[in-house]
Short mmCIF file of C-alpha atoms and ligand atoms in Angstrom, two decimals:
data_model
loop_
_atom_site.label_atom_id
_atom_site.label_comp_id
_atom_site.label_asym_id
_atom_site.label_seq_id
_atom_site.Cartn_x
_atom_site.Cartn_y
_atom_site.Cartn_z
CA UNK C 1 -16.41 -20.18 47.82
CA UNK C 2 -20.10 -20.36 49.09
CA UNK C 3 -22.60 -22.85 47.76
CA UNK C 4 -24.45 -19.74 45.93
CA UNK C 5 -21.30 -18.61 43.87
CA UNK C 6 -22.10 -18.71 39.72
CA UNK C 7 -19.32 -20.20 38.95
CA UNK C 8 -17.95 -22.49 42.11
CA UNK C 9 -15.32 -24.83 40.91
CA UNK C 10 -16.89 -27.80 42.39
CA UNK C 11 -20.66 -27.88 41.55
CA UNK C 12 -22.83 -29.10 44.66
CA UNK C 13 -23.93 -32.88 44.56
CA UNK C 14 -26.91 -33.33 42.31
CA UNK C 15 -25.75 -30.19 40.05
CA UNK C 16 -25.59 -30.80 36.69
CA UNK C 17 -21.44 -31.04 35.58
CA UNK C 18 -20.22 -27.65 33.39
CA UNK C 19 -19.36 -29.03 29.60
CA UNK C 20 -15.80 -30.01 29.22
CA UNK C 21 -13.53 -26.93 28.05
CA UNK C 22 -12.83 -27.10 24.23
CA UNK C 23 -9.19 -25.69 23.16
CA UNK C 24 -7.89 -23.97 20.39
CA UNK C 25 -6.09 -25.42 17.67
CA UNK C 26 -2.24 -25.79 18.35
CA UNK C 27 -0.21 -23.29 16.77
CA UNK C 28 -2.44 -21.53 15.90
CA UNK C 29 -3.43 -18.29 18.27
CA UNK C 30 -6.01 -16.12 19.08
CA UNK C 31 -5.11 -12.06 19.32
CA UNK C 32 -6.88 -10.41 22.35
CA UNK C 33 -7.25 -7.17 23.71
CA UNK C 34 -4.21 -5.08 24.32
CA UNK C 35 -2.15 -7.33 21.57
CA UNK C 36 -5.14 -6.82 18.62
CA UNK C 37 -4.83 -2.75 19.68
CA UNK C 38 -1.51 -3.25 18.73
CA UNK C 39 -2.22 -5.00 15.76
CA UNK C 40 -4.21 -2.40 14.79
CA UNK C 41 -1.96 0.35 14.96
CA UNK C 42 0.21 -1.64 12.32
CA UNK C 43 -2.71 -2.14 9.92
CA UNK C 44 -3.31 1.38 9.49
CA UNK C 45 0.57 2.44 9.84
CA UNK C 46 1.11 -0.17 6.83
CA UNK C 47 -2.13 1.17 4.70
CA UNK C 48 -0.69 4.16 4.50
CA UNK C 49 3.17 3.28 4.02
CA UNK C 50 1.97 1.22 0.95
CA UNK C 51 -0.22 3.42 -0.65
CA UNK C 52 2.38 5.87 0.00
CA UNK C 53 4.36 3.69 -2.50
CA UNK C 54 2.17 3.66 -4.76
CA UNK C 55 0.98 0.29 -3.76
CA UNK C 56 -2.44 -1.23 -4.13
CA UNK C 57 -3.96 -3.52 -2.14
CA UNK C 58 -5.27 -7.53 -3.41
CA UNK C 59 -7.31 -9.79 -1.25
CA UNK C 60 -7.55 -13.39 -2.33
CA UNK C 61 -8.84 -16.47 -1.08
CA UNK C 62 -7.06 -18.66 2.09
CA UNK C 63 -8.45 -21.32 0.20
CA UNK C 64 -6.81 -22.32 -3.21
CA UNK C 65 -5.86 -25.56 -5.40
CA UNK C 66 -2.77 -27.58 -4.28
CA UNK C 67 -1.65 -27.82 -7.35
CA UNK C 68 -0.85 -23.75 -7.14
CA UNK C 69 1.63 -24.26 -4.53
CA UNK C 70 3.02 -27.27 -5.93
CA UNK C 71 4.24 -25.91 -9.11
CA UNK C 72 4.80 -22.41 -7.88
CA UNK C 73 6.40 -23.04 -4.47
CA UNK C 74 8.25 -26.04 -5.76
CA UNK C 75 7.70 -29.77 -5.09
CA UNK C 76 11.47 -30.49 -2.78
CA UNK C 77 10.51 -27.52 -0.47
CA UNK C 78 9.39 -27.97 2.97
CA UNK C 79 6.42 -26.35 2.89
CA UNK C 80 5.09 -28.64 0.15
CA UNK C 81 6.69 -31.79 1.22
CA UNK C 82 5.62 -31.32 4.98
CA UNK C 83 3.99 -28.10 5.63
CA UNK C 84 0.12 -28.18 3.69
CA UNK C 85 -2.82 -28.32 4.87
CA UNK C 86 -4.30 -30.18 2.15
CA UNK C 87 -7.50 -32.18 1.66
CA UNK C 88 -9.80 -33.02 -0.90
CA UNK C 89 -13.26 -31.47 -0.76
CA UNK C 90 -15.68 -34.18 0.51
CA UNK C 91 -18.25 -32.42 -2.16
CA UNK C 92 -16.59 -32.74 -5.74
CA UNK C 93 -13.11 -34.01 -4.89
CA UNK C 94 -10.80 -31.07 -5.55
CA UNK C 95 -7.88 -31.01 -4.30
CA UNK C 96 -7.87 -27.76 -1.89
CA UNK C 97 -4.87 -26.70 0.55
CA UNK C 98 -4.79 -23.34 3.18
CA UNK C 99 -2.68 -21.04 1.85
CA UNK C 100 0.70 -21.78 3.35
CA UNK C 101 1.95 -18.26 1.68
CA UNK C 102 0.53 -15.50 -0.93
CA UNK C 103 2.60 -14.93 -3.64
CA UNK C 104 1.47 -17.53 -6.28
CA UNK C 105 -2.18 -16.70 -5.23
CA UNK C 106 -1.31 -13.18 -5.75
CA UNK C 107 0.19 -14.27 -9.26
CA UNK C 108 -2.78 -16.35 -10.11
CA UNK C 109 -5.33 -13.91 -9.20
CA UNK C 110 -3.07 -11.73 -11.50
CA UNK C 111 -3.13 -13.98 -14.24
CA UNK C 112 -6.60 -14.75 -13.83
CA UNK C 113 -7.68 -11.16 -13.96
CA UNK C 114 -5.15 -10.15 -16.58
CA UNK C 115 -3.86 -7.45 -14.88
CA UNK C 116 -0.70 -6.87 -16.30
CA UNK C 117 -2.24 -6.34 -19.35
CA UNK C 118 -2.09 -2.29 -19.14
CA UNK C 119 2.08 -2.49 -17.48
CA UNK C 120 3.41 -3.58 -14.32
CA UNK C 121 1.40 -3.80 -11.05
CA UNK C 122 2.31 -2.84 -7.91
CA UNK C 123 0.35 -5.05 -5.26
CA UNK C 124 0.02 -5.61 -1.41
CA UNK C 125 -2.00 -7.91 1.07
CA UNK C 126 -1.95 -8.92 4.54
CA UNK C 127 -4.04 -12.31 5.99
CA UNK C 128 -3.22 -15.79 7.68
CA UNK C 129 -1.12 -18.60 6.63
CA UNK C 130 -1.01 -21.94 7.30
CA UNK C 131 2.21 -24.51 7.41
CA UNK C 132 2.13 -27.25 9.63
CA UNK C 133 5.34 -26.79 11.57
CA UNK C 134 6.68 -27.39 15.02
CA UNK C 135 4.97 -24.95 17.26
CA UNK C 136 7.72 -23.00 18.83
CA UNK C 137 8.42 -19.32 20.11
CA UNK C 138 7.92 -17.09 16.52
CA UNK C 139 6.57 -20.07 14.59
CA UNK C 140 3.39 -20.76 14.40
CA UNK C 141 0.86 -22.87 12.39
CA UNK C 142 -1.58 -20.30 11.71
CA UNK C 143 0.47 -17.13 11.59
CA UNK C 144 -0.10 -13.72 9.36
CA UNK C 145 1.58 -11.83 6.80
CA UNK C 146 2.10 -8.71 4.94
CA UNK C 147 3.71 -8.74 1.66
CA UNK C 148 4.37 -7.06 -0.97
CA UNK C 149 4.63 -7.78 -4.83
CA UNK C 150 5.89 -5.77 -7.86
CA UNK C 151 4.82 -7.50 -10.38
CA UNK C 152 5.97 -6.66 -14.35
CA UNK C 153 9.37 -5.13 -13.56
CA UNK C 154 12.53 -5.72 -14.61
CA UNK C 155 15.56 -3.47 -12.90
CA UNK C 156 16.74 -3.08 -9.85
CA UNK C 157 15.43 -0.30 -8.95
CA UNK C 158 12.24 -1.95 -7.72
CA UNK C 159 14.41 -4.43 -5.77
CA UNK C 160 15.72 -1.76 -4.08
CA UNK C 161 12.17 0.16 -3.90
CA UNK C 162 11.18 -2.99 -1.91
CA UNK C 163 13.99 -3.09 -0.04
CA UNK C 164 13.43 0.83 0.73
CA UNK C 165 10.46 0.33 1.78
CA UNK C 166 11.22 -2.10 4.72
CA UNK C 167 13.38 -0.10 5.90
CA UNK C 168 10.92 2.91 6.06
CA UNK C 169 8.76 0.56 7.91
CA UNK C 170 11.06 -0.29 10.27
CA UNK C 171 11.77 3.10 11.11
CA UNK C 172 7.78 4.41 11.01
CA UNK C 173 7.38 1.69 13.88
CA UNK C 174 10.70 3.08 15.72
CA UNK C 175 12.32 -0.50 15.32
CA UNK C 176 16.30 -0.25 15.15
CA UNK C 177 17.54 -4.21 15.81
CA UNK C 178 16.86 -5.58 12.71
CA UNK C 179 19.22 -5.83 9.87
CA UNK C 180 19.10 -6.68 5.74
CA UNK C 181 21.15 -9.65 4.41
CA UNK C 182 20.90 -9.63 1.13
CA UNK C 183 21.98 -12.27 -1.39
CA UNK C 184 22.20 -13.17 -5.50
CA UNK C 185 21.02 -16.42 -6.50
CA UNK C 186 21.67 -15.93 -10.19
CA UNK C 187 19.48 -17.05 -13.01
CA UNK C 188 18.27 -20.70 -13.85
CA UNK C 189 21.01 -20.97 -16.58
CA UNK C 190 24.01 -19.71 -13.56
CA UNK C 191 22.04 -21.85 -11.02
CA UNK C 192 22.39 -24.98 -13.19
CA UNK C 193 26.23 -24.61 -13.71
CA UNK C 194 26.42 -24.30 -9.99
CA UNK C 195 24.31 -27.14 -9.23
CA UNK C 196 26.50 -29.49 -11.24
CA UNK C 197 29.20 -27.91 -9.67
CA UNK C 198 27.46 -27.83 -6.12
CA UNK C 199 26.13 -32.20 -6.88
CA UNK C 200 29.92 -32.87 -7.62
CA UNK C 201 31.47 -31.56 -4.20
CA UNK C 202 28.88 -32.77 -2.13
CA UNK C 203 29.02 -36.17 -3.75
CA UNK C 204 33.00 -36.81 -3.53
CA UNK C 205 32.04 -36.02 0.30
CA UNK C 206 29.20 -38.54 0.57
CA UNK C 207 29.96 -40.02 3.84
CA UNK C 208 29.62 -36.43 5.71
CA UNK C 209 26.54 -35.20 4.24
CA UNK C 210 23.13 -36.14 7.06
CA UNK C 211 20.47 -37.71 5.84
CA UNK C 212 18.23 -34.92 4.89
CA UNK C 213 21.23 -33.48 2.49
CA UNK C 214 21.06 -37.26 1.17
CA UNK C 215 18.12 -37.44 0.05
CA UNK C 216 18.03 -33.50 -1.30
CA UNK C 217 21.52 -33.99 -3.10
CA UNK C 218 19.89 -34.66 -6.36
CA UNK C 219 16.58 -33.21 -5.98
CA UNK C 220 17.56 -29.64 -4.38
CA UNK C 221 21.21 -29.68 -3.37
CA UNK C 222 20.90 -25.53 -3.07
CA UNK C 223 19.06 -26.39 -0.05
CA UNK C 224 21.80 -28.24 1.64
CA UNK C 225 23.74 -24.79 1.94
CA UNK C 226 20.81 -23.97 4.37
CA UNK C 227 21.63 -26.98 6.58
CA UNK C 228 21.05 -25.73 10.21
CA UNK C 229 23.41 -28.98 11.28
CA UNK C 230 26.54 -27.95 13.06
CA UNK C 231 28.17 -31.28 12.04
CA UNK C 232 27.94 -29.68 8.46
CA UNK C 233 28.75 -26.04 8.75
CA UNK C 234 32.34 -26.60 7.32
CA UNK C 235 31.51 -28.64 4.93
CA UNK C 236 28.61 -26.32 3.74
CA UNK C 237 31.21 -23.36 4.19
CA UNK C 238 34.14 -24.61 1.83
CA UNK C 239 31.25 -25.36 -1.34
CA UNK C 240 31.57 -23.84 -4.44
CA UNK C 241 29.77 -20.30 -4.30
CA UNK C 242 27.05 -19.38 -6.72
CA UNK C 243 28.63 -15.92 -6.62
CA UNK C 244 30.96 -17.02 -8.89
CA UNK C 245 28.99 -18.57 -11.67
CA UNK C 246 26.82 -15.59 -11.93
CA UNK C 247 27.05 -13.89 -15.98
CA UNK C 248 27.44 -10.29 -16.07
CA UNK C 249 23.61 -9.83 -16.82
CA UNK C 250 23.04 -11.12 -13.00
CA UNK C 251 26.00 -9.56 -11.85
CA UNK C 252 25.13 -5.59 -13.47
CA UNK C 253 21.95 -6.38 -11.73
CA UNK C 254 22.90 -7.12 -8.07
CA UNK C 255 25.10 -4.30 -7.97
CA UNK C 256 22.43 -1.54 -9.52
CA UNK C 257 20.59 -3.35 -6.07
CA UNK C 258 23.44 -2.54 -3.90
CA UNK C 259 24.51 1.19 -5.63
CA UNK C 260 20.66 1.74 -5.21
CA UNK C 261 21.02 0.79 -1.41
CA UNK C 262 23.99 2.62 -0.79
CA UNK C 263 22.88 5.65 -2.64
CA UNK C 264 19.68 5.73 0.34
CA UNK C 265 21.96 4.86 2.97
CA UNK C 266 20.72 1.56 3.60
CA UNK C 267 23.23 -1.05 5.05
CA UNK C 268 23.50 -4.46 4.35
CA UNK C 269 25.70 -7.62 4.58
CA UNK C 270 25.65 -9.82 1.46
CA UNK C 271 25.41 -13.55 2.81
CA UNK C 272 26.17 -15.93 0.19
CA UNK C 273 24.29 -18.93 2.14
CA UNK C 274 20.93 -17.07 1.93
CA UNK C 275 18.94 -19.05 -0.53
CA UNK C 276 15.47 -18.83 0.91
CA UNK C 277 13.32 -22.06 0.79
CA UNK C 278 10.73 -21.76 -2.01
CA UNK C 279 11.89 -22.26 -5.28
CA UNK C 280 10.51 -19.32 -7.31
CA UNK C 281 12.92 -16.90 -6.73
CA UNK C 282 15.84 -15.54 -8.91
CA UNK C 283 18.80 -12.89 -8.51
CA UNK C 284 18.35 -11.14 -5.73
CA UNK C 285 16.84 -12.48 -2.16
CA UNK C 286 17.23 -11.10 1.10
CA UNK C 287 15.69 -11.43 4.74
CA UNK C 288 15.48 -9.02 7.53
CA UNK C 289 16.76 -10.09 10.56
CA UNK C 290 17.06 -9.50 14.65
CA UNK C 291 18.49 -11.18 17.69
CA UNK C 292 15.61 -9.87 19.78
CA UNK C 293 13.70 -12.80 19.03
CA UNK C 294 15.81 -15.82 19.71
CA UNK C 295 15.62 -18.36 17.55
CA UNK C 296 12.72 -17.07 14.57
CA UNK C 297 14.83 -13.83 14.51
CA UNK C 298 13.63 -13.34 10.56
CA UNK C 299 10.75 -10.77 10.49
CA UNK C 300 10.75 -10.73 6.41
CA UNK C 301 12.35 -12.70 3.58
CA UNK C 302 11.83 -11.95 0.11
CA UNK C 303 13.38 -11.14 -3.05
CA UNK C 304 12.94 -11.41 -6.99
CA UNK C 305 10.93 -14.38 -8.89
CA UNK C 306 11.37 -13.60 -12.64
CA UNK C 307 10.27 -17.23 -13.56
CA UNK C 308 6.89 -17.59 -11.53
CA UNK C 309 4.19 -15.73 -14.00
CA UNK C 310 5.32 -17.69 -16.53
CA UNK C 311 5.38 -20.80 -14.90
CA UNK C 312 1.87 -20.52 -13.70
CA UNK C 313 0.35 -20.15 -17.32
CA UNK C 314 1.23 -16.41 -17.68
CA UNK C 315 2.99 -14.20 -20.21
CA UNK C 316 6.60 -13.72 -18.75
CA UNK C 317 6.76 -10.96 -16.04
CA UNK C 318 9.41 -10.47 -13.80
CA UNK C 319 8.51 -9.60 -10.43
CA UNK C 320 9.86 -9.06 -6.67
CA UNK C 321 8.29 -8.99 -3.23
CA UNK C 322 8.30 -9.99 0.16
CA UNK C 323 6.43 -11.16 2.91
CA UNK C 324 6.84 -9.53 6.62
CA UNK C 325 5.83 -12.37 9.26
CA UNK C 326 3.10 -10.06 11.55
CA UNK C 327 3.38 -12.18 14.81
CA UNK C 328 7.03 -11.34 14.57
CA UNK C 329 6.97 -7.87 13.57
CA UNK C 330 4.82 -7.06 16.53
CA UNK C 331 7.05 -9.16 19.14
CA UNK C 332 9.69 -6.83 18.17
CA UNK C 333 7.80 -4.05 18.05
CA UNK C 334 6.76 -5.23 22.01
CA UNK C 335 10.52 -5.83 22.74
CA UNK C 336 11.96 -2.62 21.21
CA UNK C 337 9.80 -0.85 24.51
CA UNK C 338 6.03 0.04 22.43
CA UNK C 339 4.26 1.18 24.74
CA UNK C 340 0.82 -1.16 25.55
CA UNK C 341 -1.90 0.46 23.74
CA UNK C 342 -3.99 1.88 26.65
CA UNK C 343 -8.07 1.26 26.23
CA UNK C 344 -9.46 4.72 26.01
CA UNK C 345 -13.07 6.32 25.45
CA UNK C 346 -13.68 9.71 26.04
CA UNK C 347 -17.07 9.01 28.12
CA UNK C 348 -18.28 6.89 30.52
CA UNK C 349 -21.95 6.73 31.18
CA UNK C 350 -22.79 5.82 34.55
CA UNK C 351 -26.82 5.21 35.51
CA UNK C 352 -29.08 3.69 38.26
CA UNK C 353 -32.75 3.30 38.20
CA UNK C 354 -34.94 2.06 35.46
CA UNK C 355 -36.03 5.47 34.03
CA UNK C 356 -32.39 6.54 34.04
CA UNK C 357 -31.18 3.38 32.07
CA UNK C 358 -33.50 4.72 29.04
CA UNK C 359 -31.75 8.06 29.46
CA UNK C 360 -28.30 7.27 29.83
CA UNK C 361 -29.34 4.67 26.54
CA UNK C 362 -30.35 7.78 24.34
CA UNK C 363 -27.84 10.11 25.86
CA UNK C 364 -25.05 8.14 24.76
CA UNK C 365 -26.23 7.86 21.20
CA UNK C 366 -26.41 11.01 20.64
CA UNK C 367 -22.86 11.60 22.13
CA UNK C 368 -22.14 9.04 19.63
CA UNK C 369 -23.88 11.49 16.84
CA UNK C 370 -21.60 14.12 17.99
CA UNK C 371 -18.69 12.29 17.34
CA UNK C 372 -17.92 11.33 20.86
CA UNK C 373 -16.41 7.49 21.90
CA UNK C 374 -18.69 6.17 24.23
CA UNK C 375 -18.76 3.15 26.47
CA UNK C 376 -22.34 2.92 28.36
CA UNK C 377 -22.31 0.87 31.91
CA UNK C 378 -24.02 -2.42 31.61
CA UNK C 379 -24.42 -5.78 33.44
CA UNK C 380 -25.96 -3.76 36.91
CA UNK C 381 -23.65 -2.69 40.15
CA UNK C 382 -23.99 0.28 42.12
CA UNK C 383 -22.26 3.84 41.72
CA UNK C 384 -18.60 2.46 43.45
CA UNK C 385 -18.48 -0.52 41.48
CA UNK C 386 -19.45 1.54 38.14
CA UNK C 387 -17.16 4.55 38.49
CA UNK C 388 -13.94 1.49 38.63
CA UNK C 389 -15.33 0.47 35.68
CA UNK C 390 -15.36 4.04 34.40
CA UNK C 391 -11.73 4.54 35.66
CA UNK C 392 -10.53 1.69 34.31
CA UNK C 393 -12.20 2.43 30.79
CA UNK C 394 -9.29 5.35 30.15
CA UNK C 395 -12.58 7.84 29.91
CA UNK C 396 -12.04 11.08 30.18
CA UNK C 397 -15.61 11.73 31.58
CA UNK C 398 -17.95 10.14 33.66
CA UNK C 399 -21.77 10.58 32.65
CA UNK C 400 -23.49 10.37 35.72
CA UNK C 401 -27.40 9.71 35.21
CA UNK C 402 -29.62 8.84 38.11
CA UNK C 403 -33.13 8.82 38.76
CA UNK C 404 -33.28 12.60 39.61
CA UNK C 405 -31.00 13.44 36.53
CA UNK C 406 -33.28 11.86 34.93
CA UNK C 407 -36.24 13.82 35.98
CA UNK C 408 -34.87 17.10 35.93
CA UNK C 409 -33.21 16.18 31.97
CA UNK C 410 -29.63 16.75 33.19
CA UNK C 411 -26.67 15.05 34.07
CA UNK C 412 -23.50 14.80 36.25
CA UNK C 413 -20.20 15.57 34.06
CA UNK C 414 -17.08 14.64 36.24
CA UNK C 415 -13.63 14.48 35.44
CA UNK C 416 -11.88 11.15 35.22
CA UNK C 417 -8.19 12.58 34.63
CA UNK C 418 -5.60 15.11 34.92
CA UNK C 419 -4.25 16.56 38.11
CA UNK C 420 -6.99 17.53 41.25
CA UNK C 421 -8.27 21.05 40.46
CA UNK C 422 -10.48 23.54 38.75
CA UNK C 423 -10.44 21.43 35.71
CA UNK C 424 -8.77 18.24 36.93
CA UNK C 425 -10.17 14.76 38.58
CA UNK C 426 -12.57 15.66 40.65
CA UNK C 427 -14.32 17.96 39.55
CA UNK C 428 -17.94 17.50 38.63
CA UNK C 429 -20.67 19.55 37.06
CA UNK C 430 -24.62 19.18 36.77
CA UNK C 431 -25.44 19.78 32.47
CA UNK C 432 -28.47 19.69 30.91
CA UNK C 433 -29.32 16.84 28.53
CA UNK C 434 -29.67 18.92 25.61
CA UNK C 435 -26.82 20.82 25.99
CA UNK C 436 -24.54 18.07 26.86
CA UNK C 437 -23.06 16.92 23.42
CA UNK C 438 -21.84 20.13 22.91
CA UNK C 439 -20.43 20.60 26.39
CA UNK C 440 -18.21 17.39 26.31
CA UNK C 441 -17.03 17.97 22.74
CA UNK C 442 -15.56 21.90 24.45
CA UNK C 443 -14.60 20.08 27.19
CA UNK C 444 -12.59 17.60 25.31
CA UNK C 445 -10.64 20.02 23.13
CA UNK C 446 -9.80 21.96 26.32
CA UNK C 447 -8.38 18.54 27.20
CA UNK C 448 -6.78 17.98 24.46
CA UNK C 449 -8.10 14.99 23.46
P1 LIG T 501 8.82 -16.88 3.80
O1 LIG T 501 10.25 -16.61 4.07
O2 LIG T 501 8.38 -18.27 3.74
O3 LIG T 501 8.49 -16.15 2.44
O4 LIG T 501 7.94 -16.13 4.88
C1 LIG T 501 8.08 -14.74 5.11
C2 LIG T 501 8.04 -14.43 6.59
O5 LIG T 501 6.86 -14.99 7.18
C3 LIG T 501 9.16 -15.06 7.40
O6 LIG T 501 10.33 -14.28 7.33
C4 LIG T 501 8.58 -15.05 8.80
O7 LIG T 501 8.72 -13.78 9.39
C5 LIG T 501 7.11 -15.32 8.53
N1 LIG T 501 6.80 -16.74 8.77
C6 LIG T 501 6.99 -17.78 7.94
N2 LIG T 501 6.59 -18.93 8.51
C7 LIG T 501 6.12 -18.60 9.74
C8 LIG T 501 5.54 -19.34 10.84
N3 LIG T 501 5.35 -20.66 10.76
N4 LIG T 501 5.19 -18.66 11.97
C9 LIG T 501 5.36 -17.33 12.05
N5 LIG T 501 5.88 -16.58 11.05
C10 LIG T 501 6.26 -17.21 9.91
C11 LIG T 501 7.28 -16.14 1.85
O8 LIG T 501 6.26 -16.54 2.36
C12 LIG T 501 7.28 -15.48 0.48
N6 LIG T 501 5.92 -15.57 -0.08
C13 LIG T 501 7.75 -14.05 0.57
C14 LIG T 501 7.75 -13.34 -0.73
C15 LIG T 501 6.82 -12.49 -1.21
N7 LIG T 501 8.67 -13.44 -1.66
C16 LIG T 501 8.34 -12.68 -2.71
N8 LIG T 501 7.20 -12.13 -2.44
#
C-alpha cells in the first residue's frame, strides 16, 4: 500500500496511532444489510397475518421491575436463577431487569391499563430480549421475538386459534421442516398429585439423579423431566406421567385442542416430556420444532397460562400465547432456500460538474414526489466508477446529468436491465427535465416494475 493510502494498515512513523477498535457486546448481534431486508419482509408478512386474526398489536417497555419476572416467570427457572440482566438503578435504587421475555409485561401492561375490562383481548408484539446464556449457534443474549397473547379466554378453541395461526405462518413464509409437539401439563391441583408422585420416584432413586436434578427435586422436580443428560434419559423415561393424573376438566380440554387440530388438518405429536421452562403455564404447551437448525431447532414454544393474571394482582383471566424466536425463524427461513433480498431502486442518478450536482439534487426530489425510489450518486468518482455503482444499486435507470444536461435542462435516461435491445440494457435516451418524472414512471410500468 503506498504511503498516501487513507487507511494504510501501518501508519508512517510520526503518524498519530488509529483508536483501538471497540466490539460489540457478546451475544448479542447487530442485523445488516441483506439480513435486516429480510427481516423486514417478516415484519410486514407478520402485521398483516395478525391483524388478519384479529390481533392487535402492544408495545411495552424492555425495561421493567425484577420483581415482574420473579413472580410471573417463577423463582426455580433458569431464566430467573441465571439468565437476568438485573441491576439496581444508581438514581433511586429500583430494582430494574431487561426483559428476558414479554408475556408478564404484556399481562402487567394489561392489568395496569385494565384492559380486560370490556372481554378478552387479543394482543401481539415483537422486540428484543435479554437472558444471559451461553452464546452458541441459535442462542443468543440479545435475541428478538414475536408473540402472541389471548388474553381472557377460556376453551380450546383459542389454543388451537394460536396454534392455527403458526402454522399459517409457517406456510405464508413457504417453511415446511418444522413440526408441532404439543403437550398437557394439567392444572395446579393435577400438577400437585403428580409432583408428590413425581418427588417419590425420583427420591427412592437418589443416587442416579445429577446434581442439578438434586438440588431441583424439591423445588421444581417437573423440570428434571427436561434433563438434557443422557446418563438420565431412562430414568426420566420410566417416571410417572402427568398424563395420567390429569381430571376430566383438563382432559375434555386437551382433546377439544387436538379435535380442533385435526379438524384443520394440522399434525402433531403429543410429547409427554414437554414441560417448557417458565412456570406460568397450564394445560396445554407446545413448541415448534426443526432439525434444520442443529442444536436450537425450537423456533416457538408456547401454550396456556390460566394462573398468571391473577397472580400478578389481576382479576382471574385465562390466557394462551406464544413467543416465535426471530433470529431463528429467519435462519430457517435462509435454510429452506429464501432467496437474498436483492437491493433495488428504480433510479440511479449519475452527475459530474458542480452545476450538474444542483440538478441531479432537485431532479431526484422530484422523482421522489412522483413516487419514484431514488438513490442519488455521492462521495465523487467519474462516469465508470458511478455507473458500477448504479449497476450494483439493482436500478432500473440510470439518470445521467452532466454539465451540458445541465445547460440544455435535460437528461440521459439509460437502461440498467433486461435483455440488449430496443427497450433493453443499453439503450439510452436524452429527456427533458420537466418531462422526466413522468417519463420514468411510463417507463417503469412498461417494465413492470
Ligand atoms: P420461550 O420458550 O422461553 O418462551 O421462548 C420462545 C422462543 O424464543 C424459543 O422457542 C426460541 O425460539 C426463542 N428464544 C428463547 N431464548 C432464546 C435465545 N437465547 N436466543 C435466541 N432465541 C431464543 C417464552 O419466552 C414465552 N414468553 C412464550 C409465550 C408467550 N408463552 C405464552 N405466551
Amino acid at each position: 500500500m503506498s504511503e498516501e493510502a487513507p487507511f494504510a494498515s501501518t501508519p508512517p512513523a510520526g503518524a498519530p496511532k488509529r483508536a483501538e477498535r471497540l466490539t460489540g457486546v457478546k451475544g448479542m448481534n447487530d442485523l445488516l444489510p441483506g439480513d435486516s431486508e429480510r427481516w423486514e419482509r417478516l415484519e410486514q408478512v407478520v402485521a398483516h397475518w395478525a391483524r388478519s386474526y384479529g390481533y392487535r398489536q402492544v408495545r411495552t417497555p424492555i425495561v421493567e421491575h425484577t420483581a415482574l419476572f420473579k413472580r410471573g416467570i417463577g423463582e426455580v427457572t433458569d431464566i430467573v436463577e441465571k439468565e437476568m440482566y438485573s441491576f439496581e438503578d444508581a438514581l433511586n435504587g429500583e430494582h430494574l431487569t431487561l426483559r428476558p421475555e414479554n408475556t408478564a409485561g404484556v399481562v402487567r401492561a394489561a392489568i395496569e391499563h385494565n384492559l380486560l375490562y370490556d372481554g378478552p383481548k387479543r394482543l401481539w408484539y415483537t422486540g428484543p430480549m435479554f437472558r444471559h446464556e451461553r452464546p452458541q449457534r441459535g442462542r443468543y443474549r440479545q435475541f428478538h421475538q414475536i408473540g402472541i397473547e389471548a388474553l381472557g379466554f377460556e376453551g380450546p378453541d383459542i389454543d388451537a386459534e394460536v396454534i392455527a395461526m403458526c402454522q399459517r405462518l409457517w406456510d405464508d413464509l413457504g417453511l415446511e421442516d418444522i413440526r408441532l409437539e404439543l403437550n398437557s401439563i394439567g392444572d395446579p391441583a393435577e400438577r400437585r398429585g403428580h409432583r408428590e408422585a413425581l418427588i417419590a420416584y425420583f427420591e427412592a432413586r437418589r443416587d442416579r439423579l445429577d446434581a442439578d436434578a438434586q438440588r431441583r427435586l424439591h423445588s421444581n422436580p417437573l423440570r428434571i423431566l427436561d434433563t438434557k443428560n443422557p446418563a438420565m434419559q431412562s430414568l426420566v423415561e420410566a417416571a410417572p406421567k402427568l398424563a395420567d393424573f390429569l381430571g376430566d376438566a383438563s382432559r375434555a380440554h386437551f382433546e377439544g385442542v387436538q379435535a380442533l387440530l385435526r379438524a384443520v388438518g394440522i399434525p402433531f405429536r403429543i410429547n409427554p416430556r414437554l414441560v417448557r421452562g417458565l412456570d406460568y403455564y397450564n394445560r396445554t404447551v407446545f413448541e415448534w420444532v426443526t432439525d434444520s437448525l442443529g442444536a436450537q431447532g425450537t423456533v416457538c414454544g408456547g401454550g396456556r397460562y390460566d394462573p398468571l393474571v391473577e397472580m400478578l394482582g389481576g382479576r382471574p383471566a385465562p390466557s394462551c400465547g406464544f413467543a416465535i424466536g426471530v433470529e431463528r425463524l429467519l435462519e430457517l427461513m435462509k435454510a429452506s432456500g429464501e432467496p437474498e433480498p436483492a437491493p433495488a431502486c428504480d433510479v440511479y442518478v449519475v452527475h459530474q460538474g458542480e452545476a450538474a450536482r444542483t440538478v441531479a439534487f432537485t431532479v431526484s426530489e422530484a422523482l421522489r414526489s412522483a413516487g419514484l425510489d431514488v438513490v442519488m450518486h455521492a462521495g465523487g468518482g467519474g462516469f465508470k466508477t458511478q455507473f458500477k455503482r448504479a449497476d450494483a444499486s439493482g436500478a432500473e435507470f440510470a439518470v445521467v446529468i452532466g454539465d451540458d444536461e445541465a445547460v440544455a435542462r435535460t437528461a440521459t435516461v439509460k437502461a440498467l436491465r433486461g435483455a440488449d435491445g430496443e427497450r433493453g440494457a443499453g439503450r439510452q435516451e436524452s429527456v427533458a427535465l420537466d418531462a422526466l418524472p413522468d417519463y420514468l414512471v411510463d417507463a417503469l410500468v412498461a417494465t413492470g416494475d
